[in-house]
Every structure is written in C-alpha cells, then in structure tokens.
Tab-separated table of C-alpha atoms in Angstrom:
chain	number	residue	atom	x	y	z
L	1	MET	CA	10.523	225.471	41.117
L	2	ALA	CA	8.654	223.047	43.382
L	3	SER	CA	6.222	222.093	40.619
L	4	THR	CA	9.156	221.541	38.213
L	5	PHE	CA	10.792	219.251	40.779
L	6	MET	CA	7.546	217.271	41.209
L	7	ILE	CA	7.136	216.836	37.443
L	8	THR	CA	10.754	215.691	37.121
L	9	ALA	CA	10.288	213.212	40.000
L	10	ARG	CA	7.127	211.815	38.434
L	11	ILE	CA	8.841	211.390	35.069
L	12	SER	CA	11.764	209.610	36.783
L	13	ALA	CA	9.382	207.327	38.689
L	14	GLY	CA	7.480	206.601	35.506
L	15	ARG	CA	10.670	205.666	33.671
L	16	LYS	CA	11.656	203.360	36.555
L	17	LEU	CA	8.244	201.698	36.491
L	18	PHE	CA	8.492	201.284	32.708
L	19	ARG	CA	11.934	199.676	33.053
L	20	GLN	CA	10.580	197.279	35.684
L	21	PHE	CA	7.656	196.421	33.422
L	22	SER	CA	9.996	195.907	30.477
L	23	VAL	CA	12.181	193.535	32.511
L	24	SER	CA	9.136	191.557	33.654
L	25	CYS	CA	8.026	191.164	30.040
L	26	THR	CA	11.453	190.068	28.783
L	27	ALA	CA	11.609	186.488	27.518
L	28	LEU	CA	13.234	183.891	29.763
L	29	SER	CA	16.936	183.307	29.273
L	30	ASN	CA	18.249	179.949	28.075
L	31	GLU	CA	19.185	179.081	31.652
L	32	GLN	CA	15.736	179.984	32.968
L	33	THR	CA	13.982	177.738	30.457
L	34	ASN	CA	15.883	174.735	31.844
L	35	PRO	CA	14.686	172.880	34.956
L	36	VAL	CA	16.222	173.880	38.272
L	37	ARG	CA	19.449	171.960	38.916
L	38	GLY	CA	18.739	168.508	40.298
L	39	MET	CA	15.178	168.471	38.958
L	40	LYS	CA	13.936	167.226	35.613
L	41	ASP	CA	11.014	166.968	33.232
L	42	ARG	CA	9.607	163.526	32.463
L	43	PHE	CA	7.826	162.413	29.317
L	44	GLY	CA	6.768	159.346	27.394
L	45	GLU	CA	8.450	156.045	28.195
L	46	GLU	CA	10.024	157.266	31.440
L	47	ASN	CA	6.642	158.434	32.721
L	48	ARG	CA	5.107	155.105	31.751
L	49	ARG	CA	7.780	153.272	33.751
L	50	PHE	CA	7.039	155.384	36.837
L	51	GLN	CA	3.307	154.809	36.481
L	52	TRP	CA	3.792	151.071	35.944
L	53	ILE	CA	5.953	150.720	39.064
L	54	VAL	CA	3.483	152.686	41.186
L	55	GLU	CA	0.524	150.659	39.903
L	56	LYS	CA	2.360	147.411	40.653
L	57	GLY	CA	3.202	148.625	44.141
L	58	GLY	CA	-0.298	149.919	44.883
L	59	LYS	CA	-2.012	146.697	43.790
L	60	LEU	CA	0.398	144.588	45.811
L	61	ALA	CA	0.081	146.759	48.928
L	62	THR	CA	-3.710	146.462	48.659
L	63	LEU	CA	-3.357	142.660	48.784
L	64	TYR	CA	-1.546	143.107	52.096
L	65	GLY	CA	-4.355	145.265	53.505
L	66	PHE	CA	-2.879	148.733	52.919
L	67	ASP	CA	-4.852	151.853	51.990
L	68	GLN	CA	-3.388	154.782	50.089
L	69	VAL	CA	-2.588	157.980	51.991
L	70	THR	CA	-1.747	161.423	50.611
L	71	THR	CA	-0.161	164.170	52.701
L	72	PRO	CA	0.923	167.740	51.814
L	73	ILE	CA	4.280	168.435	50.210
L	74	LEU	CA	4.719	171.360	52.624
L	75	GLU	CA	4.889	170.811	56.386
L	76	TYR	CA	5.908	172.995	59.313
L	77	SER	CA	9.691	172.685	59.580
L	78	GLN	CA	9.537	171.194	63.072
L	79	VAL	CA	7.857	168.089	61.660
L	80	PHE	CA	11.196	167.133	60.097
L	81	GLU	CA	13.728	168.932	62.284
L	82	ARG	CA	12.354	167.286	65.414
L	83	THR	CA	12.197	163.771	63.996
L	84	LEU	CA	15.084	163.310	61.557
L	85	GLY	CA	17.868	164.434	63.907
L	86	ASP	CA	19.634	167.769	64.090
L	87	ASP	CA	22.964	166.192	63.136
L	88	SER	CA	21.607	164.227	60.185
L	89	ASP	CA	22.681	165.252	56.692
L	90	VAL	CA	19.045	165.782	55.759
L	91	VAL	CA	18.414	168.403	58.465
L	92	GLY	CA	21.891	169.888	58.460
L	93	LYS	CA	22.419	170.291	54.725
L	94	GLU	CA	19.518	169.184	52.561
L	95	LEU	CA	16.190	170.679	53.669
L	96	TYR	CA	14.345	173.111	51.405
L	97	THR	CA	13.138	175.456	54.164
L	98	PHE	CA	11.695	178.948	53.833
L	99	GLU	CA	9.511	181.458	55.653
L	100	ASP	CA	6.113	182.094	54.083
L	101	LYS	CA	4.315	185.431	53.905
L	102	GLY	CA	2.651	184.732	57.243
L	103	GLY	CA	5.993	184.235	58.979
L	104	SER	CA	5.721	180.431	59.352
L	105	ARG	CA	8.800	178.289	58.710
L	106	LEU	CA	7.864	175.642	56.165
L	107	THR	CA	9.810	172.758	54.659
L	108	MET	CA	9.271	170.776	51.470
L	109	ARG	CA	9.107	167.171	52.611
L	110	PRO	CA	12.418	165.265	52.309
L	111	GLU	CA	10.777	161.887	53.076
L	112	GLY	CA	7.324	160.459	53.700
L	113	THR	CA	7.326	158.914	57.184
L	114	ALA	CA	7.337	162.077	59.317
L	115	GLY	CA	4.442	163.679	57.407
L	116	ILE	CA	2.302	160.539	57.543
L	117	THR	CA	3.015	160.171	61.260
L	118	ARG	CA	1.992	163.805	61.733
L	119	ALA	CA	-1.260	163.046	59.885
L	120	LEU	CA	-1.888	160.022	62.119
L	121	ILE	CA	-1.593	162.262	65.173
L	122	SER	CA	-3.524	165.174	63.643
L	123	GLN	CA	-6.498	162.982	62.709
L	124	LYS	CA	-6.262	160.935	65.969
L	125	LEU	CA	-6.037	157.732	63.937
L	126	TYR	CA	-4.041	156.205	66.794
L	127	ASN	CA	-7.422	155.547	68.427
L	128	ASP	CA	-8.161	152.941	65.759
L	129	LEU	CA	-5.012	150.861	65.359
L	130	PRO	CA	-3.583	149.177	63.406
L	131	GLN	CA	-3.317	151.537	60.429
L	132	LYS	CA	-1.531	150.478	57.227
L	133	TYR	CA	-0.793	152.944	54.434
L	134	TYR	CA	1.026	153.075	51.139
L	135	TYR	CA	2.011	156.303	49.420
L	136	TYR	CA	3.929	157.758	46.514
L	137	GLY	CA	4.920	161.240	45.449
L	138	PRO	CA	7.714	163.808	45.173
L	139	MET	CA	10.283	164.494	47.913
L	140	PHE	CA	12.920	167.239	48.032
L	141	ARG	CA	16.519	167.254	49.251
L	142	HIS	CA	19.203	169.785	48.384
L	143	GLU	CA	21.963	167.242	47.795
L	144	ARG	CA	24.492	166.758	45.029
L	145	PRO	CA	22.652	165.404	41.974
L	146	GLN	CA	23.849	162.004	40.812
L	147	LYS	CA	22.652	159.289	38.495
L	148	GLY	CA	19.386	158.074	39.971
L	149	ARG	CA	19.450	160.720	42.712
L	150	LEU	CA	17.810	164.106	42.153
L	151	ARG	CA	16.874	167.042	44.345
L	152	GLN	CA	13.245	166.463	43.498
L	153	PHE	CA	12.763	162.719	43.538
L	154	GLU	CA	9.828	160.338	43.837
L	155	GLN	CA	9.271	157.596	46.383
L	156	PHE	CA	6.903	154.696	46.821
L	157	GLY	CA	6.599	153.489	50.397
L	158	VAL	CA	4.533	151.846	53.122
L	159	GLU	CA	3.913	152.627	56.782
L	160	VAL	CA	2.429	150.334	59.478
L	161	TYR	CA	1.230	151.662	62.833
L	162	GLY	CA	0.074	149.643	65.836
L	163	GLN	CA	1.689	146.278	65.072
L	164	GLY	CA	4.642	145.650	67.381
L	165	HIS	CA	5.235	141.921	67.085
L	166	ALA	CA	8.319	140.854	65.143
L	167	SER	CA	6.017	139.121	62.652
L	168	SER	CA	5.097	142.622	61.433
L	169	ASP	CA	8.761	143.214	60.586
L	170	VAL	CA	8.836	139.998	58.589
L	171	GLU	CA	5.622	140.772	56.702
L	172	THR	CA	6.812	144.286	55.868
L	173	ILE	CA	10.129	142.972	54.569
L	174	GLU	CA	8.320	140.244	52.610
L	175	LEU	CA	6.132	142.898	50.969
L	176	ALA	CA	9.280	144.777	49.917
L	177	SER	CA	10.843	141.594	48.518
L	178	VAL	CA	7.749	140.660	46.510
L	179	PHE	CA	7.389	144.245	45.245
L	180	LEU	CA	10.917	144.255	43.828
L	181	LYS	CA	10.407	140.844	42.221
L	182	ASN	CA	7.089	141.958	40.710
L	183	ILE	CA	8.838	144.766	38.844
L	184	GLY	CA	11.534	142.413	37.576
L	185	LEU	CA	14.346	143.085	40.090
L	186	THR	CA	15.243	139.537	41.079
L	187	ASN	CA	18.945	140.143	41.754
L	188	THR	CA	18.655	142.331	44.858
L	189	THR	CA	20.356	141.492	48.156
L	190	LEU	CA	18.577	142.044	51.466
L	191	GLU	CA	20.894	143.389	54.169
L	192	ILE	CA	19.445	143.453	57.670
L	193	ASN	CA	20.568	144.457	61.147
L	194	SER	CA	19.189	145.172	64.591
L	195	LEU	CA	19.854	148.473	66.311
L	196	GLY	CA	18.338	146.997	69.461
L	197	ASP	CA	16.107	148.600	72.053
L	198	SER	CA	16.943	151.898	73.743
L	199	GLN	CA	19.133	150.298	76.444
L	200	SER	CA	21.056	148.263	73.871
L	201	ARG	CA	21.731	151.371	71.788
L	202	GLN	CA	22.827	153.330	74.854
L	203	ASN	CA	25.321	150.626	75.850
L	204	TYR	CA	26.686	150.429	72.337
L	205	ARG	CA	26.803	154.197	71.946
L	206	THR	CA	29.078	154.411	74.985
L	207	ALA	CA	31.411	151.685	73.689
L	208	LEU	CA	31.532	153.152	70.183
L	209	LYS	CA	32.233	156.644	71.472
L	210	ASP	CA	35.090	155.377	73.647
L	211	TYR	CA	36.634	153.609	70.659
L	212	LEU	CA	36.251	156.497	68.209
L	213	SER	CA	37.595	159.025	70.733
L	214	GLN	CA	40.939	157.225	70.486
L	215	HIS	CA	41.041	158.045	66.743
L	216	VAL	CA	39.490	161.511	66.777
L	217	GLY	CA	42.496	163.028	65.005
L	218	ARG	CA	41.922	160.799	61.960
L	219	LEU	CA	38.141	161.126	61.681
L	220	SER	CA	36.457	163.338	59.105
L	221	GLN	CA	35.133	166.649	60.381
L	222	ASP	CA	31.516	165.496	60.045
L	223	SER	CA	32.273	162.457	62.202
L	224	VAL	CA	34.073	164.561	64.792
L	225	ASN	CA	30.956	166.714	65.049
L	226	ARG	CA	28.741	163.645	65.426
L	227	LEU	CA	30.934	162.039	68.059
L	228	SER	CA	29.353	164.133	70.812
L	229	THR	CA	25.777	164.116	69.489
L	230	ASN	CA	25.084	160.754	67.811
L	231	PRO	CA	28.124	158.521	67.297
L	232	LEU	CA	25.967	155.791	65.703
L	233	ARG	CA	25.610	158.039	62.667
L	234	ILE	CA	29.348	157.694	62.072
L	235	LEU	CA	28.731	154.070	61.082
L	236	ASP	CA	26.911	155.451	58.031
L	237	SER	CA	29.891	157.585	56.955
L	238	LYS	CA	31.079	157.286	53.348
L	239	SER	CA	34.423	158.958	54.089
L	240	PRO	CA	37.355	156.595	53.269
L	241	GLN	CA	39.253	157.622	56.426
L	242	ASP	CA	36.230	156.880	58.602
L	243	ILE	CA	35.596	153.542	56.891
L	244	GLU	CA	39.167	152.466	57.658
L	245	ILE	CA	38.802	153.331	61.340
L	246	LEU	CA	35.423	151.583	61.581
L	247	GLN	CA	36.914	148.262	60.449
L	248	ASP	CA	37.948	147.461	64.036
L	249	CYS	CA	35.192	149.242	65.964
L	250	PRO	CA	32.883	147.399	68.406
L	251	VAL	CA	30.017	145.453	66.820
L	252	LEU	CA	26.482	146.455	67.785
L	253	SER	CA	25.253	142.852	68.030
L	254	ASP	CA	27.577	142.264	71.003
L	255	TYR	CA	25.613	144.852	72.998
L	256	LEU	CA	22.031	143.750	72.266
L	257	SER	CA	19.769	142.891	75.162
L	258	GLN	CA	18.365	139.367	75.329
L	259	ALA	CA	14.952	140.655	74.215
L	260	SER	CA	16.508	142.318	71.159
L	261	ARG	CA	18.502	139.156	70.366
L	262	ASP	CA	15.370	137.012	70.582
L	263	ARG	CA	13.421	139.418	68.392
L	264	PHE	CA	16.116	139.509	65.720
L	265	SER	CA	16.461	135.707	65.774
L	266	PHE	CA	12.710	135.361	65.194
L	267	ILE	CA	12.918	137.722	62.206
L	268	THR	CA	15.886	136.028	60.528
L	269	GLU	CA	14.545	132.505	61.124
L	270	THR	CA	11.132	133.426	59.719
L	271	LEU	CA	12.691	135.087	56.681
L	272	SER	CA	14.547	131.833	56.044
L	273	ALA	CA	11.296	129.893	56.388
L	274	LEU	CA	9.744	132.190	53.758
L	275	GLN	CA	12.776	131.571	51.527
L	276	ILE	CA	13.779	135.233	51.554
L	277	PRO	CA	17.602	135.267	51.484
L	278	TYR	CA	19.370	137.874	53.591
L	279	VAL	CA	22.771	138.995	54.798
L	280	VAL	CA	23.255	140.280	58.333
L	281	ASN	CA	25.255	143.505	58.069
L	282	PRO	CA	26.402	144.520	61.586
L	283	ARG	CA	27.467	147.963	60.294
L	284	LEU	CA	24.082	148.804	58.803
L	285	VAL	CA	22.377	151.848	60.291
L	286	ARG	CA	19.832	154.116	58.708
L	287	GLY	CA	20.564	157.808	58.129
L	288	LEU	CA	17.616	159.110	60.166
L	289	ASP	CA	17.488	159.194	63.958
L	290	TYR	CA	14.061	157.689	64.551
L	291	TYR	CA	15.024	154.070	63.740
L	292	GLN	CA	15.376	151.305	66.334
L	293	ASP	CA	15.489	147.506	66.362
L	294	THR	CA	15.106	146.255	62.778
L	295	VAL	CA	16.717	148.136	59.884
L	296	PHE	CA	17.107	146.768	56.372
L	297	GLU	CA	18.122	147.657	52.840
L	298	PHE	CA	17.684	145.979	49.469
L	299	LYS	CA	20.716	146.539	47.264
L	300	VAL	CA	21.866	145.810	43.738
L	301	SER	CA	25.564	145.360	43.143
L	302	ASP	CA	27.750	146.243	40.173
L	303	SER	CA	24.938	147.835	38.207
L	304	PRO	CA	26.246	150.127	35.443
L	305	LEU	CA	22.884	151.892	35.497
L	306	LEU	CA	23.522	153.394	38.943
L	307	GLY	CA	26.424	155.547	40.024
L	308	ALA	CA	29.026	154.686	42.643
L	309	GLN	CA	27.618	153.925	46.114
L	310	GLN	CA	24.101	154.120	44.719
L	311	GLY	CA	23.234	150.432	45.123
L	312	THR	CA	20.428	150.818	47.673
L	313	VAL	CA	17.023	150.745	45.940
L	314	LEU	CA	14.716	150.217	48.957
L	315	ALA	CA	15.279	150.753	52.668
L	316	GLY	CA	13.374	150.921	55.918
L	317	GLY	CA	13.071	149.841	59.506
L	318	ARG	CA	11.215	150.104	62.788
L	319	TYR	CA	10.569	153.387	64.637
L	320	ASP	CA	8.350	152.640	67.623
L	321	GLY	CA	9.087	155.917	69.425
L	322	LEU	CA	8.308	158.294	66.564
L	323	VAL	CA	4.600	158.869	67.299
L	324	GLU	CA	5.364	159.776	70.902
L	325	LYS	CA	8.294	161.977	69.866
L	326	MET	CA	5.975	163.968	67.608
L	327	GLY	CA	3.420	164.583	70.353
L	328	GLY	CA	1.213	161.506	70.034
L	329	PRO	CA	0.509	158.823	72.619
L	330	THR	CA	3.143	156.409	73.891
L	331	GLY	CA	3.404	152.808	72.812
L	332	VAL	CA	2.439	153.137	69.130
L	333	SER	CA	4.613	150.660	67.223
L	334	SER	CA	5.644	151.648	63.702
L	335	ILE	CA	7.571	150.194	60.787
L	336	GLY	CA	7.899	151.048	57.106
L	337	TRP	CA	10.057	151.335	54.008
L	338	ALA	CA	10.477	153.503	50.938
L	339	ALA	CA	11.934	153.007	47.469
L	340	GLY	CA	13.249	155.671	45.100
L	341	LEU	CA	11.379	155.552	41.814
L	342	GLU	CA	14.221	157.125	39.830
L	343	ARG	CA	16.567	154.251	40.672
L	344	LEU	CA	13.887	151.631	40.151
L	345	SER	CA	13.013	153.186	36.797
L	346	LEU	CA	16.647	153.083	35.651
L	347	LEU	CA	16.886	149.390	36.529
L	348	VAL	CA	13.495	148.468	35.093
L	349	GLY	CA	14.209	150.325	31.854
L	350	GLY	CA	16.547	147.656	30.546
L	351	LEU	CA	14.205	144.746	31.315
L	352	GLN	CA	11.513	145.608	28.740
L	353	LEU	CA	8.720	144.655	31.135
L	354	VAL	CA	6.680	147.843	30.884
L	355	PRO	CA	3.858	147.320	28.379
L	356	GLU	CA	3.856	149.492	25.299
L	357	PRO	CA	0.981	151.985	25.162
L	358	VAL	CA	-2.136	150.782	23.356
L	359	ARG	CA	-1.950	151.714	19.698
L	360	PRO	CA	-4.564	154.304	18.786
L	361	VAL	CA	-7.094	154.528	15.989
L	362	ALA	CA	-6.661	157.700	13.917
L	363	VAL	CA	-9.849	159.373	12.706
L	364	ILE	CA	-9.154	161.646	9.732
L	365	PRO	CA	-11.675	164.114	8.275
L	366	VAL	CA	-11.255	164.261	4.507
L	367	PRO	CA	-12.393	167.614	3.069
L	368	ASP	CA	-13.924	167.976	-0.385
L	369	ARG	CA	-12.103	169.891	-3.063
L	370	PRO	CA	-13.921	173.090	-4.048
L	371	ALA	CA	-15.404	172.735	-7.540
L	372	SER	CA	-14.050	176.201	-8.328
L	373	GLY	CA	-12.803	179.310	-6.649
L	374	SER	CA	-16.181	181.034	-6.794
L	375	PRO	CA	-17.723	182.321	-3.553
L	376	SER	CA	-20.657	179.894	-3.836
L	377	SER	CA	-18.341	176.927	-4.345
L	378	LEU	CA	-16.157	177.917	-1.406
L	379	ALA	CA	-19.232	178.383	0.801
L	380	GLU	CA	-20.549	174.946	-0.174
L	381	SER	CA	-17.138	173.422	0.595
L	382	ALA	CA	-17.094	175.064	4.031
L	383	THR	CA	-20.572	173.718	4.825
L	384	SER	CA	-19.485	170.236	3.760
L	385	LEU	CA	-16.352	170.449	5.912
L	386	THR	CA	-18.444	171.372	8.963
L	387	ARG	CA	-20.657	168.329	8.362
L	388	ILE	CA	-17.576	166.104	7.989
L	389	HIS	CA	-16.090	167.398	11.235
L	390	LYS	CA	-19.333	166.753	13.133
L	391	GLU	CA	-19.454	163.175	11.848
L	392	ALA	CA	-15.764	162.520	12.538
L	393	LEU	CA	-15.944	163.861	16.085
L	394	THR	CA	-19.082	161.806	16.719
L	395	ILE	CA	-17.192	158.696	15.606
L	396	CYS	CA	-14.311	159.590	17.958
L	397	ALA	CA	-16.716	159.880	20.874
L	398	ALA	CA	-18.317	156.522	20.019
L	399	LEU	CA	-14.929	154.776	19.852
L	400	ARG	CA	-13.789	156.245	23.168
L	401	GLU	CA	-17.031	155.140	24.823
L	402	GLN	CA	-16.044	151.611	23.816
L	403	GLY	CA	-12.654	152.027	25.502
L	404	ILE	CA	-10.735	152.403	22.239
L	405	ARG	CA	-7.872	154.878	22.269
L	406	THR	CA	-8.612	157.399	19.526
L	407	GLU	CA	-6.649	160.271	17.976
L	408	PHE	CA	-8.613	162.924	16.082
L	409	MET	CA	-6.404	164.253	13.305
L	410	HIS	CA	-7.086	167.986	13.233
L	411	LEU	CA	-6.765	169.645	9.858
L	412	THR	CA	-4.294	172.440	9.286
L	413	GLN	CA	-5.593	175.818	8.115
L	414	THR	CA	-2.886	176.448	5.560
L	415	ALA	CA	-2.698	173.167	3.668
L	416	SER	CA	-4.895	172.557	0.646
L	417	SER	CA	-7.459	169.777	0.730
L	418	LYS	CA	-5.376	167.872	-1.803
L	419	SER	CA	-2.319	167.698	0.463
L	420	GLN	CA	-4.107	167.066	3.771
L	421	LEU	CA	-4.694	163.301	3.571
L	422	PRO	CA	-1.131	162.096	2.848
L	423	LYS	CA	0.225	164.285	5.645
L	424	GLN	CA	-2.438	163.107	8.085
L	425	LEU	CA	-1.742	159.453	7.242
L	426	ALA	CA	1.971	160.053	7.763
L	427	ARG	CA	1.256	161.654	11.126
L	428	ALA	CA	-1.023	158.743	12.099
L	429	SER	CA	1.835	156.334	11.365
L	430	LYS	CA	4.162	158.457	13.488
L	431	LEU	CA	1.656	158.154	16.348
L	432	ASN	CA	1.913	154.361	15.904
L	433	ALA	CA	-1.756	154.083	14.929
L	434	ARG	CA	-2.677	150.688	13.552
L	435	HIS	CA	-5.822	151.851	11.760
L	436	ALA	CA	-6.955	155.099	10.183
L	437	VAL	CA	-10.651	155.866	9.737
L	438	LEU	CA	-11.356	158.206	6.821
L	439	VAL	CA	-14.490	160.339	7.049
L	440	GLY	CA	-15.547	162.314	3.991
L	441	THR	CA	-18.698	163.223	2.086
L	442	ALA	CA	-18.782	159.837	0.307
L	443	GLU	CA	-18.625	157.938	3.634
L	444	ILE	CA	-21.398	160.064	5.121
L	445	GLN	CA	-23.668	159.550	2.104
L	446	GLU	CA	-23.051	155.778	2.003
L	447	GLY	CA	-23.331	155.332	5.792
L	448	VAL	CA	-19.989	153.506	6.007
L	449	LEU	CA	-16.418	154.197	7.025
L	450	THR	CA	-13.205	153.724	5.106
L	451	VAL	CA	-10.819	151.869	7.407
L	452	LYS	CA	-7.148	151.691	6.452
L	453	ASP	CA	-4.887	149.060	8.056
L	454	LEU	CA	-1.630	151.003	8.298
L	455	ASP	CA	0.447	147.893	9.011
L	456	LYS	CA	-0.773	145.961	5.976
L	457	SER	CA	-1.415	148.980	3.713
L	458	THR	CA	-4.938	147.732	2.958
L	459	GLN	CA	-8.339	149.347	3.346
L	460	GLN	CA	-11.982	148.298	3.412
L	461	LYS	CA	-15.456	149.698	3.913
L	462	SER	CA	-17.056	148.985	7.264
L	463	SER	CA	-19.883	150.125	9.513
L	464	LEU	CA	-18.975	151.659	12.847
L	465	GLN	CA	-20.318	148.642	14.749
L	466	GLU	CA	-18.355	146.161	12.618
L	467	MET	CA	-15.172	148.193	13.048
L	468	VAL	CA	-15.573	148.348	16.837
L	469	GLN	CA	-16.079	144.579	17.038
L	470	ARG	CA	-12.994	143.978	14.904
L	471	LEU	CA	-10.852	146.377	16.904
L	472	ARG	CA	-11.925	144.922	20.250
L	473	ALA	CA	-11.241	141.394	19.013
L	474	GLN	CA	-7.693	142.436	18.114
L	475	THR	CA	-7.004	143.936	21.558
L	476	ASP	CA	-8.670	141.225	23.719
C-alpha cells in the first residue's frame, strides 16, 4: 500500500512538473508581446532624432567644459527617498522600487541629479572642485502616460558642483538656452524665480501656511496633506480648486532676504545683458525638495504636439545643500537642469532639421545559371557562387574601410538565379541605395565592377578605386 501511494505521488508530481514546463514553453500572449504600459520601442527616424539631439547637446556641453558621466540605473532606494522629499509625487506615487534577492531595497532612477550627486560623494570628487558633467539616459516614473510623457523616458541634463557665484546660474541657463536653439526650438519662453535662501523660505513657508490654513476646507486632499509637511509644494499643484485659492496667496519675492534679492537681481540683469529673454514667475517652484534660490523652466506654449499642461521642455535650478544632505561635506554648491528627450523629439520632428541617413551602396552577388541540371554542372555553379561571394564580401569590406555605408545583399536559398537580380535591385531601392555594385563571374574575370546608378537608371564599368573616388566626391 505504501509503495502504491509513493508511485501515485510521484506520478502526480511528474504531471505537475510537466504542466509547469508546458506553461513555460507556451508562446507569449498578444498582450505580453506588447511593451509594458507607458514604455515603448523606438526605431528608425525617431531613434535618429534622439541621437541627433543628444549629439548636439554633448558637443555643446563640451564647449562649456563639461565631461560626460554615466551612473547606474539602479540605486539604493534611500538615494531618492532621502533627497526628493517624502511628500513629493515622485516618492509618494511614482518610484519603481523593489527588494532584490539579497534583501536590499532598490529603485530605478526617476531622475539624474541624485545618482550623480551620490557618485560625486562615493568617488570623493568633492576634493577636486569644480566638477561639471553632462549625461543622458533612461529614467523611470510610474505616472499616467501622456503624449510626450512615458513611464520609461529619456533625459539629457547637466550638473555643476563647486561653483556658487550667481554667474554660474547665468552660464547654466545660457547653456540651456543655446541648446534649445541649436536643436531648432527658438520659440521657448524662459520662466525664472528665486526660492531664496533657507531663512527666506522659512519666513515664506510660515506666511503661506497661515494663508492656506484659512482655506483648508477647499484645498485638494494632496494639498491638505502637504500643508503640514511642505506647503511650498502646494504652489506646484495642478488642481483647479488649489489654483483658484493660490491666486491671492502671499508672493515669495516679498519674503526674500537682501542677499537673495541681490543674487536674483544679478542673474536677471546679466541674462538681459546676454539678450536671453525671461519672465519672472513668482509662483514657479520645482517639484523636488532639494531646490533653493534659482529655479527656472523653458516652456513652449500652444503646441499641438504636446498634451495639456505639458509645455515644459527643460527645467532646473540650484541645490546647494544636496551634497551635504546625502552625506557629503558641507558647502558644496550645485546647479543643473534636465530636458525630456521625448518632448524635444516631438517638437523637433516637425522642423525637418535631423539629417537623413547616408544613402548606402548595395553590393549584389550575381550567381551564374547552371548550364544544365547535371551533378557536375551544379557543382561547378556552386564553386562559382562561392568565388563570387568571396569577391563581393571583399568589396564590401574595402568600401567600409573608406567610410562608405554598404549593404551586402544576401541571396535567398529558394529563388532561382534568374529571379535573384531583379528582386535584389528592388530591395536595394527600398533601402534607398543610390548605387548598386554587381559582382558576377564576368566582373571577376575582367577585373572591373558593374555599377548601377539607381536614381538615373544607368550603369557603367568601373574599377574599385575609381568607384570609391566617385562615391566620396558625391558625399563630400
């Protein structure tokens, strides 16, 4: 009886294991073959726009003395929870946080500044200030997907450490302005404000809290929660009922210390001297807690390419206390900005500024027709085809060494030699090739190439060297 029970149990376990294996081998459902909600695949023209924007930004940042920095996508959760503010939307609602197999709480980065600041502290780069970095890469926030706003999104940004004079604010803003102009966005509006020093913010926080407490019954629930923790965040509310109440609230500029007033005056006057137009927005605050003094945003208005309330394309500010807050030394001044590549790409897409990819040269092996269906004839044809492939691939390598974009047109196994060439020429045209190089037995024996101009529907014989010279002359 016992042995029968054991056999039955083993059979049952085996069936369960088989079912698990069968499930694991089942093809993905239609839903599972789609990207995760709020994330997307990028190809072709859209990828080229992203790359073009990043290259423009990187070259410009280099002119300003910045070096590129790369930090991990994953950080310990405290890196963000400690710096962004417990009552911020990012920490409260949007972090992708999980516990790894070792029991550590990790978070996929929602922005770049905190991770780069952590790296500055980790590598003790504060001993060699100033440090100026630019970066780009994916960020992650679990927010409602909108046009130009995804859960996995890309940013290009800059960070400056160890430069505390207000001239650093001006230079950083100027870099942002020139960057946007360099990618064709000449219709942006710079909005700027000062949050003041710590004493200024404390005085204003008290006045704002007293005012909002008189209207607590009409505030949104999020604002009620923030009233006791960080009332300045209420200024960033998008709730219509909050916006109405904020129309008559105290203005932060009335509570700035003289030092903060002088600093902000220097910044605005110098921006005017550099002919960078701006609008002072006394309600402007940034959504993360580490900002102080200067904050700014570049916006586009009435753009059909962006959704409602999605006009901000680049934003930043000063955060002098962040290094100390994260465990580094005191007194390290910091300022930076970041721009969302998805929004920039949408706006740039209609300007037709991104260069088209270089048109390739198509190299096509042309097989011989077998004289007959006899084994000897087929064997001879196969040997010839091998020789043709070797020559064609050698030509491809030579063209690529000369910096010429080259597509090798691989033959299909099923098509006959008679039907290969027209199909390969059609495919070359679809790839937007300007020239097709035909390589067959006749070309190998004569030591020349047959070069077809696909735009003009002409062809001529040419040596490899002559063809390279002609192609390079056309692209220079």
